[in-house]
PDB file of C-alpha atoms and ligand atoms in Angstrom:
ATOM      1  CA  MET A   1      -0.023   0.006   0.007  1.00 69.00           C
ATOM      2  CA  ASN A   2       1.344   3.401  -0.976  1.00 87.00           C
ATOM      3  CA  ARG A   3       0.623   6.669   0.756  1.00 95.00           C
ATOM      4  CA  GLN A   4      -1.969   9.015  -0.532  1.00 97.00           C
ATOM      5  CA  ARG A   5      -0.646  11.831  -2.771  1.00 97.00           C
ATOM      6  CA  ILE A   6      -2.476  15.112  -2.169  1.00 98.00           C
ATOM      7  CA  VAL A   7      -2.488  18.587  -3.712  1.00 98.00           C
ATOM      8  CA  ALA A   8      -4.496  21.016  -1.576  1.00 98.00           C
ATOM      9  CA  GLY A   9      -5.299  24.610  -2.559  1.00 98.00           C
ATOM     10  CA  ASN A  10      -5.348  27.127   0.301  1.00 98.00           C
ATOM     11  CA  TRP A  11      -7.285  30.086  -1.178  1.00 98.00           C
ATOM     12  CA  LYS A  12      -6.650  32.146   2.100  1.00 98.00           C
ATOM     13  CA  MET A  13      -8.903  35.263   2.185  1.00 98.00           C
ATOM     14  CA  ASN A  14      -9.459  35.501  -1.515  1.00 98.00           C
ATOM     15  CA  LYS A  15     -12.324  35.267  -3.938  1.00 98.00           C
ATOM     16  CA  THR A  16     -15.908  36.696  -3.723  1.00 98.00           C
ATOM     17  CA  PHE A  17     -18.708  34.149  -3.965  1.00 98.00           C
ATOM     18  CA  ASP A  18     -18.954  34.392  -7.802  1.00 98.00           C
ATOM     19  CA  GLU A  19     -15.198  34.307  -8.235  1.00 98.00           C
ATOM     20  CA  GLY A  20     -14.910  31.296  -5.961  1.00 98.00           C
ATOM     21  CA  ARG A  21     -17.702  29.411  -7.773  1.00 97.00           C
ATOM     22  CA  ASP A  22     -16.012  30.074 -11.191  1.00 97.00           C
ATOM     23  CA  LEU A  23     -12.607  28.977  -9.863  1.00 98.00           C
ATOM     24  CA  ALA A  24     -13.901  25.765  -8.409  1.00 97.00           C
ATOM     25  CA  LEU A  25     -15.913  24.854 -11.504  1.00 96.00           C
ATOM     26  CA  SER A  26     -12.912  25.631 -13.689  1.00 97.00           C
ATOM     27  CA  ILE A  27     -10.603  23.460 -11.596  1.00 97.00           C
ATOM     28  CA  VAL A  28     -13.119  20.539 -11.442  1.00 95.00           C
ATOM     29  CA  LYS A  29     -13.686  20.728 -15.215  1.00 94.00           C
ATOM     30  CA  ARG A  30      -9.948  20.377 -15.862  1.00 94.00           C
ATOM     31  CA  ILE A  31      -9.187  17.541 -13.437  1.00 93.00           C
ATOM     32  CA  GLY A  32      -9.056  14.137 -15.049  1.00 86.00           C
ATOM     33  CA  PRO A  33      -9.477  10.706 -13.411  1.00 86.00           C
ATOM     34  CA  ILE A  34      -6.158  10.754 -11.502  1.00 88.00           C
ATOM     35  CA  GLU A  35      -5.069   9.060  -8.331  1.00 92.00           C
ATOM     36  CA  THR A  36      -3.911  12.251  -6.613  1.00 96.00           C
ATOM     37  CA  LEU A  37      -6.414  13.575  -4.141  1.00 97.00           C
ATOM     38  CA  VAL A  38      -7.275  17.232  -4.735  1.00 98.00           C
ATOM     39  CA  ILE A  39      -8.588  19.276  -1.765  1.00 98.00           C
ATOM     40  CA  LEU A  40     -10.050  22.727  -2.234  1.00 98.00           C
ATOM     41  CA  CYS A  41      -9.775  24.932   0.920  1.00 98.00           C
ATOM     42  CA  PRO A  42     -11.712  28.137   0.250  1.00 98.00           C
ATOM     43  CA  PRO A  43     -12.875  30.715   2.785  1.00 98.00           C
ATOM     44  CA  PHE A  44     -15.894  29.620   4.876  1.00 98.00           C
ATOM     45  CA  ILE A  45     -18.493  31.399   2.721  1.00 98.00           C
ATOM     46  CA  HIS A  46     -17.775  29.177  -0.218  1.00 98.00           C
ATOM     47  CA  LEU A  47     -17.859  25.789   1.618  1.00 98.00           C
ATOM     48  CA  ASN A  48     -21.624  25.000   1.388  1.00 97.00           C
ATOM     49  CA  TYR A  49     -21.822  25.763  -2.258  1.00 97.00           C
ATOM     50  CA  LEU A  50     -18.571  24.000  -3.105  1.00 97.00           C
ATOM     51  CA  ALA A  51     -19.835  20.935  -1.296  1.00 95.00           C
ATOM     52  CA  SER A  52     -22.427  20.577  -4.057  1.00 93.00           C
ATOM     53  CA  VAL A  53     -19.716  21.082  -6.700  1.00 92.00           C
ATOM     54  CA  THR A  54     -17.284  18.467  -5.347  1.00 91.00           C
ATOM     55  CA  LYS A  55     -19.961  15.953  -4.261  1.00 88.00           C
ATOM     56  CA  GLY A  56     -19.618  12.708  -6.304  1.00 85.00           C
ATOM     57  CA  ILE A  57     -16.286  13.652  -7.845  1.00 90.00           C
ATOM     58  CA  ALA A  58     -14.076  10.737  -6.774  1.00 87.00           C
ATOM     59  CA  ASN A  59     -10.764  12.484  -6.188  1.00 94.00           C
ATOM     60  CA  VAL A  60     -11.831  15.998  -5.086  1.00 96.00           C
ATOM     61  CA  ARG A  61     -12.566  16.917  -1.426  1.00 97.00           C
ATOM     62  CA  LEU A  62     -13.442  19.961   0.504  1.00 98.00           C
ATOM     63  CA  GLY A  63     -11.333  21.510   3.185  1.00 98.00           C
ATOM     64  CA  ALA A  64     -11.684  24.458   5.596  1.00 98.00           C
ATOM     65  CA  GLN A  65      -8.838  26.787   6.572  1.00 98.00           C
ATOM     66  CA  ASN A  66      -9.536  26.838  10.405  1.00 98.00           C
ATOM     67  CA  CYS A  67     -12.060  25.843  12.983  1.00 98.00           C
ATOM     68  CA  HIS A  68     -12.868  26.363  16.621  1.00 98.00           C
ATOM     69  CA  PHE A  69     -12.365  23.423  18.940  1.00 98.00           C
ATOM     70  CA  GLU A  70     -15.673  23.789  20.875  1.00 98.00           C
ATOM     71  CA  ASN A  71     -18.867  22.493  19.125  1.00 98.00           C
ATOM     72  CA  SER A  72     -20.914  25.609  19.798  1.00 98.00           C
ATOM     73  CA  GLY A  73     -21.235  28.539  22.165  1.00 98.00           C
ATOM     74  CA  ALA A  74     -20.408  32.216  22.666  1.00 98.00           C
ATOM     75  CA  PHE A  75     -17.371  32.514  20.398  1.00 98.00           C
ATOM     76  CA  THR A  76     -18.391  35.353  18.065  1.00 98.00           C
ATOM     77  CA  GLY A  77     -16.994  35.058  14.579  1.00 97.00           C
ATOM     78  CA  GLU A  78     -15.876  31.456  14.929  1.00 98.00           C
ATOM     79  CA  VAL A  79     -16.939  28.257  13.111  1.00 98.00           C
ATOM     80  CA  SER A  80     -16.812  24.862  14.796  1.00 98.00           C
ATOM     81  CA  ALA A  81     -15.433  21.571  13.516  1.00 98.00           C
ATOM     82  CA  LEU A  82     -18.873  20.161  14.061  1.00 98.00           C
ATOM     83  CA  MET A  83     -20.444  22.747  11.792  1.00 98.00           C
ATOM     84  CA  LEU A  84     -17.894  22.065   9.069  1.00 98.00           C
ATOM     85  CA  GLN A  85     -18.487  18.406   9.247  1.00 98.00           C
ATOM     86  CA  SER A  86     -22.275  18.994   9.017  1.00 97.00           C
ATOM     87  CA  ILE A  87     -21.873  20.401   5.466  1.00 97.00           C
ATOM     88  CA  GLY A  88     -19.515  17.795   4.063  1.00 95.00           C
ATOM     89  CA  VAL A  89     -16.068  19.267   4.827  1.00 97.00           C
ATOM     90  CA  GLU A  90     -13.499  16.430   5.192  1.00 97.00           C
ATOM     91  CA  TYR A  91     -10.262  18.284   5.810  1.00 98.00           C
ATOM     92  CA  VAL A  92      -9.315  21.250   7.900  1.00 98.00           C
ATOM     93  CA  ILE A  93      -6.025  23.179   7.793  1.00 98.00           C
ATOM     94  CA  VAL A  94      -4.615  23.647  11.280  1.00 98.00           C
ATOM     95  CA  GLY A  95      -1.634  25.695  12.414  1.00 97.00           C
ATOM     96  CA  HIS A  96      -1.009  27.643   9.191  1.00 98.00           C
ATOM     97  CA  SER A  97       1.788  30.043   9.936  1.00 97.00           C
ATOM     98  CA  GLU A  98      -0.486  33.018   9.202  1.00 97.00           C
ATOM     99  CA  ARG A  99      -2.788  31.862  11.943  1.00 98.00           C
ATOM    100  CA  ARG A 100       0.048  31.239  14.312  1.00 97.00           C
ATOM    101  CA  ALA A 101       1.502  34.719  13.576  1.00 96.00           C
ATOM    102  CA  TYR A 102      -1.644  36.942  13.262  1.00 97.00           C
ATOM    103  CA  PHE A 103      -3.963  35.108  15.569  1.00 97.00           C
ATOM    104  CA  ALA A 104      -1.507  33.948  18.177  1.00 97.00           C
ATOM    105  CA  GLU A 105      -2.275  30.266  17.776  1.00 98.00           C
ATOM    106  CA  THR A 106      -0.014  28.206  19.966  1.00 98.00           C
ATOM    107  CA  ASN A 107       0.994  24.542  19.661  1.00 98.00           C
ATOM    108  CA  GLU A 108      -1.288  23.801  22.676  1.00 98.00           C
ATOM    109  CA  LEU A 109      -4.330  25.470  21.085  1.00 98.00           C
ATOM    110  CA  LEU A 110      -3.635  23.601  17.839  1.00 98.00           C
ATOM    111  CA  ALA A 111      -3.693  20.278  19.760  1.00 98.00           C
ATOM    112  CA  LYS A 112      -7.268  21.044  20.804  1.00 98.00           C
ATOM    113  CA  LYS A 113      -8.263  21.880  17.240  1.00 98.00           C
ATOM    114  CA  VAL A 114      -6.708  18.666  16.033  1.00 98.00           C
ATOM    115  CA  ASP A 115      -8.702  16.720  18.628  1.00 98.00           C
ATOM    116  CA  ALA A 116     -11.956  18.430  17.597  1.00 98.00           C
ATOM    117  CA  ILE A 117     -11.354  17.806  13.903  1.00 98.00           C
ATOM    118  CA  LEU A 118     -10.663  14.116  14.488  1.00 98.00           C
ATOM    119  CA  SER A 119     -13.567  13.666  16.870  1.00 98.00           C
ATOM    120  CA  HIS A 120     -15.913  14.696  14.029  1.00 98.00           C
ATOM    121  CA  GLY A 121     -14.311  12.262  11.544  1.00 98.00           C
ATOM    122  CA  MET A 122     -12.443  14.828   9.536  1.00 98.00           C
ATOM    123  CA  HIS A 123      -8.678  15.042   8.697  1.00 98.00           C
ATOM    124  CA  PRO A 124      -6.469  17.789  10.047  1.00 98.00           C
ATOM    125  CA  ILE A 125      -3.845  19.163   7.554  1.00 98.00           C
ATOM    126  CA  PHE A 126      -1.365  20.136  10.189  1.00 98.00           C
ATOM    127  CA  CYS A 127       1.039  22.864   9.093  1.00 98.00           C
ATOM    128  CA  CYS A 128       4.597  23.209  10.571  1.00 98.00           C
ATOM    129  CA  GLY A 129       7.622  25.134   9.531  1.00 98.00           C
ATOM    130  CA  GLU A 130      10.297  27.532  10.629  1.00 97.00           C
ATOM    131  CA  LYS A 131      11.068  31.265  10.092  1.00 96.00           C
ATOM    132  CA  LEU A 132      14.180  32.375   8.321  1.00 94.00           C
ATOM    133  CA  ASP A 133      16.122  33.228  11.454  1.00 94.00           C
ATOM    134  CA  ILE A 134      15.516  29.717  12.789  1.00 96.00           C
ATOM    135  CA  ARG A 135      16.764  28.136   9.574  1.00 95.00           C
ATOM    136  CA  GLU A 136      19.818  30.455   9.590  1.00 93.00           C
ATOM    137  CA  ALA A 137      20.528  29.478  13.125  1.00 96.00           C
ATOM    138  CA  GLY A 138      20.477  25.818  12.069  1.00 96.00           C
ATOM    139  CA  THR A 139      17.732  24.804  14.566  1.00 98.00           C
ATOM    140  CA  HIS A 140      14.941  24.208  12.076  1.00 97.00           C
ATOM    141  CA  LEU A 141      14.780  20.429  12.599  1.00 98.00           C
ATOM    142  CA  GLU A 142      14.343  20.807  16.355  1.00 98.00           C
ATOM    143  CA  PHE A 143      11.863  23.609  15.923  1.00 98.00           C
ATOM    144  CA  VAL A 144       9.561  21.650  13.620  1.00 98.00           C
ATOM    145  CA  SER A 145       9.956  18.560  15.877  1.00 98.00           C
ATOM    146  CA  GLN A 146       8.603  20.566  18.787  1.00 98.00           C
ATOM    147  CA  GLN A 147       5.627  21.834  16.878  1.00 98.00           C
ATOM    148  CA  ILE A 148       4.742  18.209  15.882  1.00 98.00           C
ATOM    149  CA  ASN A 149       5.449  16.871  19.295  1.00 98.00           C
ATOM    150  CA  ASP A 150       3.268  19.514  21.118  1.00 98.00           C
ATOM    151  CA  SER A 151       0.255  19.335  18.783  1.00 98.00           C
ATOM    152  CA  LEU A 152       0.165  15.735  17.574  1.00 98.00           C
ATOM    153  CA  PHE A 153       2.115  13.275  19.678  1.00 98.00           C
ATOM    154  CA  HIS A 154      -0.691  12.983  22.270  1.00 98.00           C
ATOM    155  CA  LEU A 155      -2.791  11.181  19.580  1.00 98.00           C
ATOM    156  CA  SER A 156      -3.306   7.456  19.412  1.00 98.00           C
ATOM    157  CA  LYS A 157      -1.936   5.630  16.355  1.00 98.00           C
ATOM    158  CA  LYS A 158      -5.441   5.331  14.974  1.00 98.00           C
ATOM    159  CA  GLN A 159      -6.088   9.022  15.380  1.00 98.00           C
ATOM    160  CA  PHE A 160      -2.691   9.945  13.833  1.00 98.00           C
ATOM    161  CA  SER A 161      -3.385   7.851  10.824  1.00 98.00           C
ATOM    162  CA  LYS A 162      -6.038  10.424   9.803  1.00 98.00           C
ATOM    163  CA  VAL A 163      -3.548  13.346   9.982  1.00 98.00           C
ATOM    164  CA  VAL A 164      -1.913  14.954   6.857  1.00 98.00           C
ATOM    165  CA  LEU A 165       1.163  17.065   7.544  1.00 98.00           C
ATOM    166  CA  ALA A 166       2.352  20.103   5.573  1.00 98.00           C
ATOM    167  CA  TYR A 167       5.840  21.358   5.922  1.00 98.00           C
ATOM    168  CA  GLU A 168       5.718  25.072   5.055  1.00 97.00           C
ATOM    169  CA  PRO A 169       8.951  26.980   5.712  1.00 97.00           C
ATOM    170  CA  ILE A 170       7.690  30.446   6.531  1.00 95.00           C
ATOM    171  CA  TRP A 171      10.429  32.119   4.537  1.00 94.00           C
ATOM    172  CA  ALA A 172       8.993  30.460   1.439  1.00 92.00           C
ATOM    173  CA  ILE A 173       5.353  31.271   1.866  1.00 90.00           C
ATOM    174  CA  GLY A 174       4.095  33.839  -0.535  1.00 85.00           C
ATOM    175  CA  THR A 175       7.673  35.104  -1.090  1.00 87.00           C
ATOM    176  CA  GLY A 176       8.403  33.469  -4.377  1.00 83.00           C
ATOM    177  CA  LYS A 177      11.384  31.935  -2.595  1.00 84.00           C
ATOM    178  CA  THR A 178      10.935  28.120  -2.700  1.00 87.00           C
ATOM    179  CA  ALA A 179      12.770  25.613  -0.607  1.00 91.00           C
ATOM    180  CA  SER A 180      15.144  23.627  -2.800  1.00 95.00           C
ATOM    181  CA  PRO A 181      14.016  20.039  -3.505  1.00 96.00           C
ATOM    182  CA  LEU A 182      16.903  18.951  -1.304  1.00 97.00           C
ATOM    183  CA  GLN A 183      15.858  21.203   1.615  1.00 97.00           C
ATOM    184  CA  ALA A 184      12.374  19.937   1.305  1.00 97.00           C
ATOM    185  CA  GLN A 185      13.401  16.365   1.205  1.00 98.00           C
ATOM    186  CA  GLU A 186      15.725  16.729   4.176  1.00 98.00           C
ATOM    187  CA  MET A 187      12.941  18.179   6.323  1.00 98.00           C
ATOM    188  CA  HIS A 188      10.282  15.684   5.110  1.00 98.00           C
ATOM    189  CA  ALA A 189      12.614  12.656   5.718  1.00 98.00           C
ATOM    190  CA  TYR A 190      13.301  14.087   9.205  1.00 98.00           C
ATOM    191  CA  ILE A 191       9.595  14.538   9.964  1.00 98.00           C
ATOM    192  CA  ARG A 192       8.962  11.019   8.807  1.00 98.00           C
ATOM    193  CA  SER A 193      11.806   9.763  11.038  1.00 98.00           C
ATOM    194  CA  ILE A 194      10.282  11.363  14.190  1.00 98.00           C
ATOM    195  CA  ILE A 195       6.910   9.904  13.339  1.00 98.00           C
ATOM    196  CA  ALA A 196       8.590   6.565  13.024  1.00 98.00           C
ATOM    197  CA  ALA A 197      10.298   6.939  16.382  1.00 98.00           C
ATOM    198  CA  HIS A 198       6.954   7.817  18.007  1.00 98.00           C
ATOM    199  CA  PHE A 199       4.350   5.775  16.167  1.00 98.00           C
ATOM    200  CA  GLY A 200       6.441   3.067  14.313  1.00 98.00           C
ATOM    201  CA  ASP A 201       7.774   2.614  10.797  1.00 98.00           C
ATOM    202  CA  ASP A 202       4.510   1.419   9.255  1.00 97.00           C
ATOM    203  CA  LEU A 203       2.477   4.472  10.219  1.00 98.00           C
ATOM    204  CA  ALA A 204       5.369   6.788   9.285  1.00 98.00           C
ATOM    205  CA  PHE A 205       5.591   5.261   5.869  1.00 98.00           C
ATOM    206  CA  LEU A 206       1.884   5.730   5.268  1.00 98.00           C
ATOM    207  CA  THR A 207       1.759   9.359   6.500  1.00 98.00           C
ATOM    208  CA  THR A 208       1.203  11.962   3.726  1.00 98.00           C
ATOM    209  CA  ILE A 209       3.662  14.919   4.078  1.00 98.00           C
ATOM    210  CA  LEU A 210       2.981  17.939   1.855  1.00 98.00           C
ATOM    211  CA  TYR A 211       5.318  20.689   0.930  1.00 98.00           C
ATOM    212  CA  GLY A 212       4.085  24.309   0.936  1.00 97.00           C
ATOM    213  CA  GLY A 213       5.836  27.564   0.115  1.00 95.00           C
ATOM    214  CA  SER A 214       5.761  29.197  -3.360  1.00 94.00           C
ATOM    215  CA  CYS A 215       5.087  25.938  -5.042  1.00 96.00           C
ATOM    216  CA  LYS A 216       4.110  26.580  -8.698  1.00 96.00           C
ATOM    217  CA  PRO A 217       3.911  24.731 -12.051  1.00 97.00           C
ATOM    218  CA  SER A 218       7.602  25.513 -12.717  1.00 96.00           C
ATOM    219  CA  ASN A 219       8.943  23.814  -9.566  1.00 96.00           C
ATOM    220  CA  SER A 220       6.231  21.305  -8.521  1.00 98.00           C
ATOM    221  CA  LYS A 221       7.529  18.420 -10.620  1.00 97.00           C
ATOM    222  CA  GLU A 222      10.938  18.555  -9.082  1.00 97.00           C
ATOM    223  CA  LEU A 223       9.656  19.003  -5.515  1.00 97.00           C
ATOM    224  CA  PHE A 224       7.111  16.207  -5.838  1.00 97.00           C
ATOM    225  CA  SER A 225       9.757  13.848  -7.202  1.00 97.00           C
ATOM    226  CA  GLN A 226      11.531  13.804  -3.858  1.00 97.00           C
ATOM    227  CA  PRO A 227      10.925  10.521  -2.101  1.00 97.00           C
ATOM    228  CA  ASP A 228       9.359  11.922   0.976  1.00 98.00           C
ATOM    229  CA  VAL A 229       7.383  14.770  -0.594  1.00 98.00           C
ATOM    230  CA  ASP A 230       3.823  13.452  -1.149  1.00 98.00           C
ATOM    231  CA  GLY A 231       2.281  16.534  -2.694  1.00 98.00           C
ATOM    232  CA  GLY A 232       1.695  20.198  -1.900  1.00 98.00           C
ATOM    233  CA  LEU A 233      -0.265  22.770  -0.023  1.00 98.00           C
ATOM    234  CA  ILE A 234      -0.593  25.509  -2.535  1.00 98.00           C
ATOM    235  CA  GLY A 235      -1.392  29.145  -1.748  1.00 97.00           C
ATOM    236  CA  GLY A 236      -0.959  31.769  -4.565  1.00 97.00           C
ATOM    237  CA  ALA A 237      -0.947  29.285  -7.408  1.00 98.00           C
ATOM    238  CA  SER A 238      -4.211  27.695  -6.244  1.00 98.00           C
ATOM    239  CA  LEU A 239      -6.091  30.874  -7.258  1.00 98.00           C
ATOM    240  CA  VAL A 240      -5.525  30.222 -10.931  1.00 98.00           C
ATOM    241  CA  ALA A 241      -7.234  27.119 -12.263  1.00 98.00           C
ATOM    242  CA  GLU A 242      -4.620  26.372 -15.005  1.00 97.00           C
ATOM    243  CA  ASP A 243      -1.736  26.675 -12.576  1.00 98.00           C
ATOM    244  CA  PHE A 244      -3.356  24.661  -9.836  1.00 98.00           C
ATOM    245  CA  VAL A 245      -4.323  21.823 -12.126  1.00 97.00           C
ATOM    246  CA  SER A 246      -0.932  21.876 -13.734  1.00 97.00           C
ATOM    247  CA  ILE A 247       0.546  21.365 -10.194  1.00 98.00           C
ATOM    248  CA  VAL A 248      -1.993  18.597  -9.578  1.00 97.00           C
ATOM    249  CA  ASN A 249      -0.850  16.903 -12.786  1.00 96.00           C
ATOM    250  CA  SER A 250       2.862  17.195 -12.056  1.00 93.00           C
ATOM    251  CA  PHE A 251       3.134  13.772 -10.348  1.00 88.00           C
TER     252      PHE A 251
HETATM  253  C1  PEP B 301       0.401  28.632   2.002  1.00 80.90           C
HETATM  254  O1  PEP B 301       0.032  29.752   2.476  1.00 80.90           O
HETATM  255  O2  PEP B 301      -0.032  27.602   2.519  1.00 80.90           O
HETATM  256  C2  PEP B 301       1.224  28.648   0.847  1.00 80.90           C
HETATM  257  C3  PEP B 301       1.969  27.598   0.605  1.00 80.90           C
HETATM  258  O3  PEP B 301       1.342  29.831   0.137  1.00 80.90           O
HETATM  259  P1  PEP B 301       2.135  30.082  -1.233  1.00 80.90           P
HETATM  260  O4  PEP B 301       1.969  28.902  -2.065  1.00 80.90           O
HETATM  261  O5  PEP B 301       1.544  31.323  -1.802  1.00 80.90           O
HETATM  262  O6  PEP B 301       3.611  30.345  -0.862  1.00 80.90           O
END
């Protein structure tokens, strides 16, 4: 059994309702019957409509960009994992560096979100990655290890088997500066090794680890050809159907 290859599009805070509908329809129209799983992660306002667009398409799934860990209550402006699950969302991005930086999300808070997502039968896409100063100091492996340890290593093996990881070096997100295939491979292999040490070789082998950070049609083939890179979490290039589908097709 091989691990699942995934290309997920993180639209961030982009696209009006009409623009989002057109983008999703344009992506879905272009995607052939491939084995790669394609996940669309639009802003919340698009999710309900896109659930009807992606329903019944074998290799396309719907993802959210965030959730609250409580099911309901006085949390103005928030959307719960339970609510997402109720409209057909199957994946939720957790711990994106922008949420860590702008919304002060800590490893401990992310552990609660991961638990909530799993408890409603969905898959967390757990983001980790270091800032430039950490890479330059040479402590990036330890830094990422801590993020994973604090937010994911309380899970059981069964729970962890539902998690997708995304390594996203912050210095490469939206900067046009991509990690080299070797830099990505080094970190992905390291992440797989710490998963193996904690959960065993079999589960580590089956864990999907995505790369994110200025991934585009011109570099996706080389990045995805690395043995431990199982696909990508795509920001900017997921907003243009041709580019996104070209990345999807680069395996
Ligand atoms: C992201 O924000 O998850 C991302 C990878 O962005 P970009 O592709 O634009 O660097």
